[in-house]
Short mmCIF file of C-alpha atoms in Angstrom, two decimals:
data_model
loop_
_atom_site.label_atom_id
_atom_site.label_comp_id
_atom_site.label_asym_id
_atom_site.label_seq_id
_atom_site.Cartn_x
_atom_site.Cartn_y
_atom_site.Cartn_z
CA MET A 24 -24.58 -13.23 -43.36
CA PRO A 25 -24.98 -13.39 -39.52
CA ARG A 26 -22.56 -16.35 -39.45
CA LEU A 27 -20.02 -14.39 -41.45
CA SER A 28 -20.33 -11.40 -39.09
CA ALA A 29 -19.86 -13.65 -36.08
CA TRP A 30 -16.77 -15.18 -37.69
CA TRP A 31 -15.25 -11.75 -38.29
CA LEU A 32 -16.05 -10.72 -34.70
CA LEU A 33 -14.30 -13.82 -33.39
CA CYS A 34 -11.26 -13.05 -35.55
CA LEU A 35 -11.21 -9.48 -34.25
CA LEU A 36 -11.35 -10.63 -30.61
CA LEU A 37 -8.55 -13.16 -31.16
CA TRP A 38 -6.44 -10.50 -32.83
CA ALA A 39 -7.00 -8.09 -29.91
CA VAL A 40 -6.01 -10.73 -27.35
CA SER A 41 -2.93 -11.64 -29.39
CA ALA A 42 -1.92 -7.98 -29.74
CA GLN A 43 -2.20 -7.42 -25.99
CA ALA A 44 -0.19 -10.56 -25.28
CA GLU A 45 2.61 -9.27 -27.52
CA ASP A 46 2.71 -6.07 -25.43
CA ILE A 47 3.34 -7.94 -22.16
CA PRO A 48 7.05 -7.68 -21.23
CA ASP A 49 9.16 -10.69 -20.26
CA VAL A 50 10.29 -8.78 -17.17
CA VAL A 51 7.78 -6.47 -15.48
CA LEU A 52 9.47 -3.29 -14.22
CA LEU A 53 7.71 -1.83 -11.17
CA THR A 54 8.58 0.98 -8.79
CA SER A 55 8.26 0.77 -5.03
CA GLY A 56 9.13 2.77 -1.93
CA GLU A 57 10.02 2.23 1.72
CA TRP A 58 7.14 1.12 3.94
CA PRO A 59 8.37 -1.87 5.92
CA PRO A 60 7.39 -4.62 6.50
CA PHE A 61 5.28 -4.38 3.32
CA TYR A 62 7.82 -2.70 1.03
CA SER A 63 11.53 -2.27 1.66
CA GLU A 64 14.71 -2.52 -0.39
CA THR A 65 16.57 -3.90 2.64
CA MET A 66 14.17 -6.80 3.32
CA PRO A 67 14.27 -10.20 1.57
CA GLY A 68 12.22 -10.09 -1.60
CA GLY A 69 11.57 -6.39 -1.11
CA GLY A 70 9.16 -6.90 1.80
CA PHE A 71 5.95 -8.88 2.28
CA ALA A 72 3.82 -7.23 -0.40
CA ASN A 73 6.56 -7.15 -3.03
CA ARG A 74 7.15 -10.86 -2.45
CA VAL A 75 3.44 -11.47 -2.97
CA ILE A 76 3.53 -9.45 -6.18
CA SER A 77 6.62 -11.25 -7.50
CA GLU A 78 5.26 -14.70 -6.73
CA SER A 79 1.84 -13.87 -8.19
CA PHE A 80 3.41 -12.86 -11.49
CA ALA A 81 5.72 -15.91 -11.36
CA LEU A 82 2.68 -18.18 -11.26
CA GLU A 83 1.75 -16.66 -14.63
CA GLY A 84 5.26 -17.10 -16.06
CA LEU A 85 6.49 -13.51 -15.60
CA LYS A 86 9.48 -12.10 -13.76
CA VAL A 87 9.45 -8.81 -11.83
CA ARG A 88 12.14 -6.22 -11.19
CA PHE A 89 11.63 -3.47 -8.60
CA GLU A 90 13.14 0.00 -8.66
CA PHE A 91 12.99 1.66 -5.23
CA LEU A 92 12.35 5.40 -5.27
CA PRO A 93 10.79 8.09 -3.03
CA TRP A 94 7.04 7.47 -3.15
CA ARG A 95 5.98 10.49 -5.22
CA ARG A 96 8.71 9.85 -7.76
CA ALA A 97 7.80 6.16 -7.79
CA LEU A 98 4.25 6.97 -8.86
CA GLU A 99 5.33 9.41 -11.58
CA THR A 100 7.92 6.98 -12.94
CA ALA A 101 5.23 4.31 -13.04
CA TYR A 102 2.92 6.58 -15.02
CA ARG A 103 5.42 8.08 -17.46
CA GLY A 104 7.83 5.14 -17.76
CA PRO A 105 10.09 3.34 -18.09
CA ALA A 106 8.31 1.36 -15.34
CA VAL A 107 4.84 0.05 -16.19
CA GLY A 108 3.45 0.24 -12.67
CA SER A 109 4.09 0.65 -8.97
CA ALA A 110 3.55 -1.38 -5.81
CA GLY A 111 1.93 0.05 -2.73
CA TRP A 112 -1.04 2.37 -3.30
CA LEU A 113 -4.38 3.13 -1.69
CA PRO A 114 -7.22 3.64 -4.18
CA MET A 115 -8.06 7.31 -4.63
CA GLU A 116 -10.13 8.91 -7.35
CA ASP A 117 -7.33 11.02 -8.83
CA ARG A 118 -5.07 7.96 -9.02
CA LYS A 119 -7.75 5.89 -10.76
CA VAL A 120 -7.74 8.38 -13.63
CA ARG A 121 -4.15 7.47 -14.50
CA PHE A 122 -3.83 3.90 -13.21
CA LEU A 123 -5.49 0.52 -13.21
CA PHE A 124 -5.82 -0.90 -9.69
CA SER A 125 -5.32 -4.57 -8.89
CA ASP A 126 -7.32 -6.70 -6.52
CA PRO A 127 -6.16 -5.91 -2.94
CA VAL A 128 -2.64 -7.19 -2.29
CA PHE A 129 -3.31 -6.89 1.44
CA GLU A 130 -5.62 -5.25 3.96
CA SER A 131 -4.36 -3.43 7.05
CA GLU A 132 -5.36 -0.95 9.74
CA ARG A 133 -4.53 2.71 10.37
CA VAL A 134 -4.48 3.22 14.16
CA PHE A 135 -3.39 5.59 16.91
CA PHE A 136 -0.21 4.78 18.84
CA PHE A 137 0.20 6.19 22.34
CA ARG A 138 2.40 5.88 25.43
CA LYS A 139 1.46 3.49 28.22
CA ASP A 140 2.19 6.23 30.78
CA ASN A 141 -0.26 8.53 28.97
CA PRO A 142 -3.39 6.34 28.59
CA PHE A 143 -5.65 7.07 25.65
CA ASP A 144 -9.05 5.89 24.46
CA TRP A 145 -11.36 7.05 21.69
CA ARG A 146 -14.62 6.23 19.91
CA THR A 147 -15.01 9.17 17.51
CA LEU A 148 -12.48 11.71 16.26
CA LYS A 149 -14.13 14.27 18.53
CA ASP A 150 -12.48 12.41 21.41
CA LEU A 151 -9.14 13.84 20.21
CA ARG A 152 -10.22 17.26 21.46
CA GLY A 153 -7.23 19.04 23.01
CA LEU A 154 -4.70 16.35 22.04
CA ARG A 155 -1.54 16.83 19.99
CA VAL A 156 -1.94 14.48 17.02
CA GLY A 157 0.98 13.32 14.89
CA ILE A 158 0.94 12.00 11.33
CA THR A 159 3.66 11.27 8.76
CA LEU A 160 4.64 13.47 5.84
CA GLY A 161 3.13 12.04 2.68
CA SER A 162 0.04 10.58 4.35
CA ALA A 163 -1.82 13.89 4.43
CA GLU A 164 -4.01 13.12 1.41
CA GLU A 165 -4.94 9.75 2.91
CA PHE A 166 -5.81 11.03 6.39
CA PRO A 167 -8.95 12.88 7.56
CA PHE A 168 -7.34 16.24 8.47
CA GLU A 169 -10.61 18.15 8.44
CA GLU A 170 -12.39 15.67 10.69
CA ILE A 171 -9.58 15.83 13.26
CA MET A 172 -9.45 19.61 13.26
CA SER A 173 -13.23 19.96 13.46
CA GLY A 174 -13.15 17.39 16.26
CA GLY A 175 -11.26 19.88 18.37
CA ALA A 176 -7.62 18.82 18.07
CA ASN A 177 -5.52 21.86 18.97
CA LYS A 178 -2.47 20.82 17.04
CA LEU A 179 -1.55 18.52 14.18
CA ASP A 180 2.17 17.70 13.89
CA VAL A 181 3.68 16.22 10.73
CA ALA A 182 6.74 13.99 11.12
CA ARG A 183 9.16 13.70 8.21
CA ASP A 184 9.21 9.88 8.52
CA TYR A 185 7.94 7.05 10.71
CA VAL A 186 11.00 6.88 12.95
CA SER A 187 10.71 10.61 13.64
CA GLY A 188 7.01 10.22 14.38
CA MET A 189 7.63 7.50 16.95
CA LYS A 190 10.42 9.49 18.55
CA MET A 191 8.12 12.52 18.82
CA LEU A 192 5.59 10.32 20.61
CA ILE A 193 8.17 8.81 22.96
CA ALA A 194 9.54 12.26 23.81
CA GLY A 195 6.05 13.54 24.67
CA ARG A 196 5.95 16.12 21.88
CA ILE A 197 2.69 14.56 20.66
CA ASP A 198 -0.02 12.63 22.51
CA VAL A 199 -1.01 10.17 19.79
CA TYR A 200 0.54 9.15 16.49
CA ALA A 201 -1.56 7.93 13.54
CA CYS A 202 0.21 5.16 11.68
CA ASN A 203 -0.38 1.85 9.97
CA ARG A 204 -0.43 -0.77 12.74
CA ALA A 205 2.06 -3.18 11.12
CA VAL A 206 4.40 -0.39 10.02
CA GLY A 207 4.37 1.10 13.52
CA ARG A 208 5.09 -2.28 15.10
CA TYR A 209 7.99 -2.81 12.70
CA ILE A 210 9.47 0.63 13.45
CA LEU A 211 9.22 0.09 17.21
CA ALA A 212 10.84 -3.35 17.02
CA ASN A 213 13.61 -2.54 14.52
CA ARG A 214 14.32 1.21 14.40
CA ILE A 215 13.74 2.54 17.94
CA GLU A 216 16.46 1.89 20.52
CA VAL A 217 15.02 3.63 23.60
CA GLY A 218 11.44 3.99 24.80
CA GLY A 219 9.74 1.75 22.27
CA ASP A 220 8.51 -0.65 24.95
CA ASN A 221 6.41 2.19 26.38
CA VAL A 222 4.39 2.59 23.14
CA VAL A 223 1.30 0.59 22.17
CA SER A 224 -1.39 0.83 19.51
CA HIS A 225 -5.09 1.32 20.21
CA PRO A 226 -7.20 -1.71 19.22
CA ARG A 227 -9.77 0.44 17.42
CA PRO A 228 -8.76 1.21 13.81
CA ILE A 229 -9.19 4.72 12.41
CA PHE A 230 -9.98 2.99 9.12
CA ILE A 231 -9.25 -0.23 7.24
CA GLU A 232 -7.07 0.29 4.19
CA THR A 233 -6.49 -1.89 1.16
CA ASN A 234 -3.21 -1.72 -0.70
CA HIS A 235 -2.82 -2.38 -4.42
CA LEU A 236 -0.52 -2.81 -7.37
CA VAL A 237 -1.17 -0.11 -9.97
CA LEU A 238 -0.40 -0.20 -13.68
CA SER A 239 -0.22 2.89 -15.86
CA ARG A 240 -3.14 3.23 -18.26
CA ARG A 241 -0.52 4.44 -20.77
CA ALA A 242 1.47 1.19 -20.62
CA PRO A 243 0.93 -1.11 -23.62
CA GLY A 244 -0.95 -4.26 -22.64
CA ALA A 245 -1.76 -2.96 -19.15
CA PRO A 246 -5.27 -4.53 -18.94
CA ALA A 247 -3.97 -7.96 -19.98
CA LEU A 248 -1.03 -7.66 -17.59
CA MET A 249 -3.37 -6.77 -14.74
CA GLU A 250 -5.55 -9.78 -15.51
CA LEU A 251 -2.47 -11.99 -15.26
CA PHE A 252 -1.48 -10.49 -11.93
CA ASN A 253 -4.95 -10.85 -10.42
CA SER A 254 -5.07 -14.45 -11.63
CA GLY A 255 -1.69 -15.20 -10.05
CA LEU A 256 -2.72 -13.52 -6.79
CA ARG A 257 -5.84 -15.70 -6.58
CA LYS A 258 -3.73 -18.80 -7.15
CA LEU A 259 -1.23 -17.73 -4.51
CA LYS A 260 -3.98 -17.28 -1.92
CA ALA A 261 -5.77 -20.51 -2.84
CA SER A 262 -2.57 -22.54 -2.48
CA GLY A 263 -1.87 -21.29 1.05
CA ARG A 264 1.41 -19.73 -0.04
CA TYR A 265 0.12 -16.19 0.63
CA GLU A 266 -0.42 -16.93 4.32
CA ALA A 267 2.90 -18.78 4.52
CA ILE A 268 4.68 -15.62 3.36
CA ARG A 269 2.73 -13.49 5.84
CA ARG A 270 3.76 -15.71 8.75
CA GLU A 271 7.41 -14.86 8.08
CA TYR A 272 6.82 -11.25 9.22
CA PRO A 273 6.36 -10.85 13.01
CA SER A 274 4.85 -7.36 12.80
CA LEU A 275 2.04 -8.72 10.62
CA GLN A 276 0.89 -11.21 13.26
#
């Protein structure tokens, strides 16, 4: 009798694996947004991270198609369909309720940018006392507003996008601008025509952030698809191809 039960259990497991495999699409439809150099419709392969995602899936025999949307819409389309997931998200508890998170696609730093002619140093957020601090619209939920305000910052300015944030800093409307280091470097090198050479980033990170592919928990076969992606990502890193892709992006160096 125990042998018979074990046989039926094995059959059930094989059936479950087979059923999940049948749910995996030939072409994986993902949403993404604009956050160069990591994600961008205008960059080859959709940016560094999207290239990593595409090549990771390719190592497992799957093709990827990206649909670029505003970030909030990208996440909703990934959850409700027709896309099965989205590229480019920090892990947060409310997101984990609706999505599976991959192994980190990359790690990066959130830092303060400032002008060379207005020197700035900090060790704790209390050191921002009296400064005008800028952040970007959409990053509010990922940034420690309360800590900054309790630290004594008199004003918190929200820029509508990264170019606007850098221009506010250059014009002296804010004293420091909180931004991902690589994204800020890319914006200064490619989107700012005047004054960008007067802006630098502080070496101390505000925090280290990991960025992930997410798959909707509602999508058929999502756990199996995530396993395939994570497997491909490990292979990509082990082969050296991951670092080769990274070296193609100056703002990531």
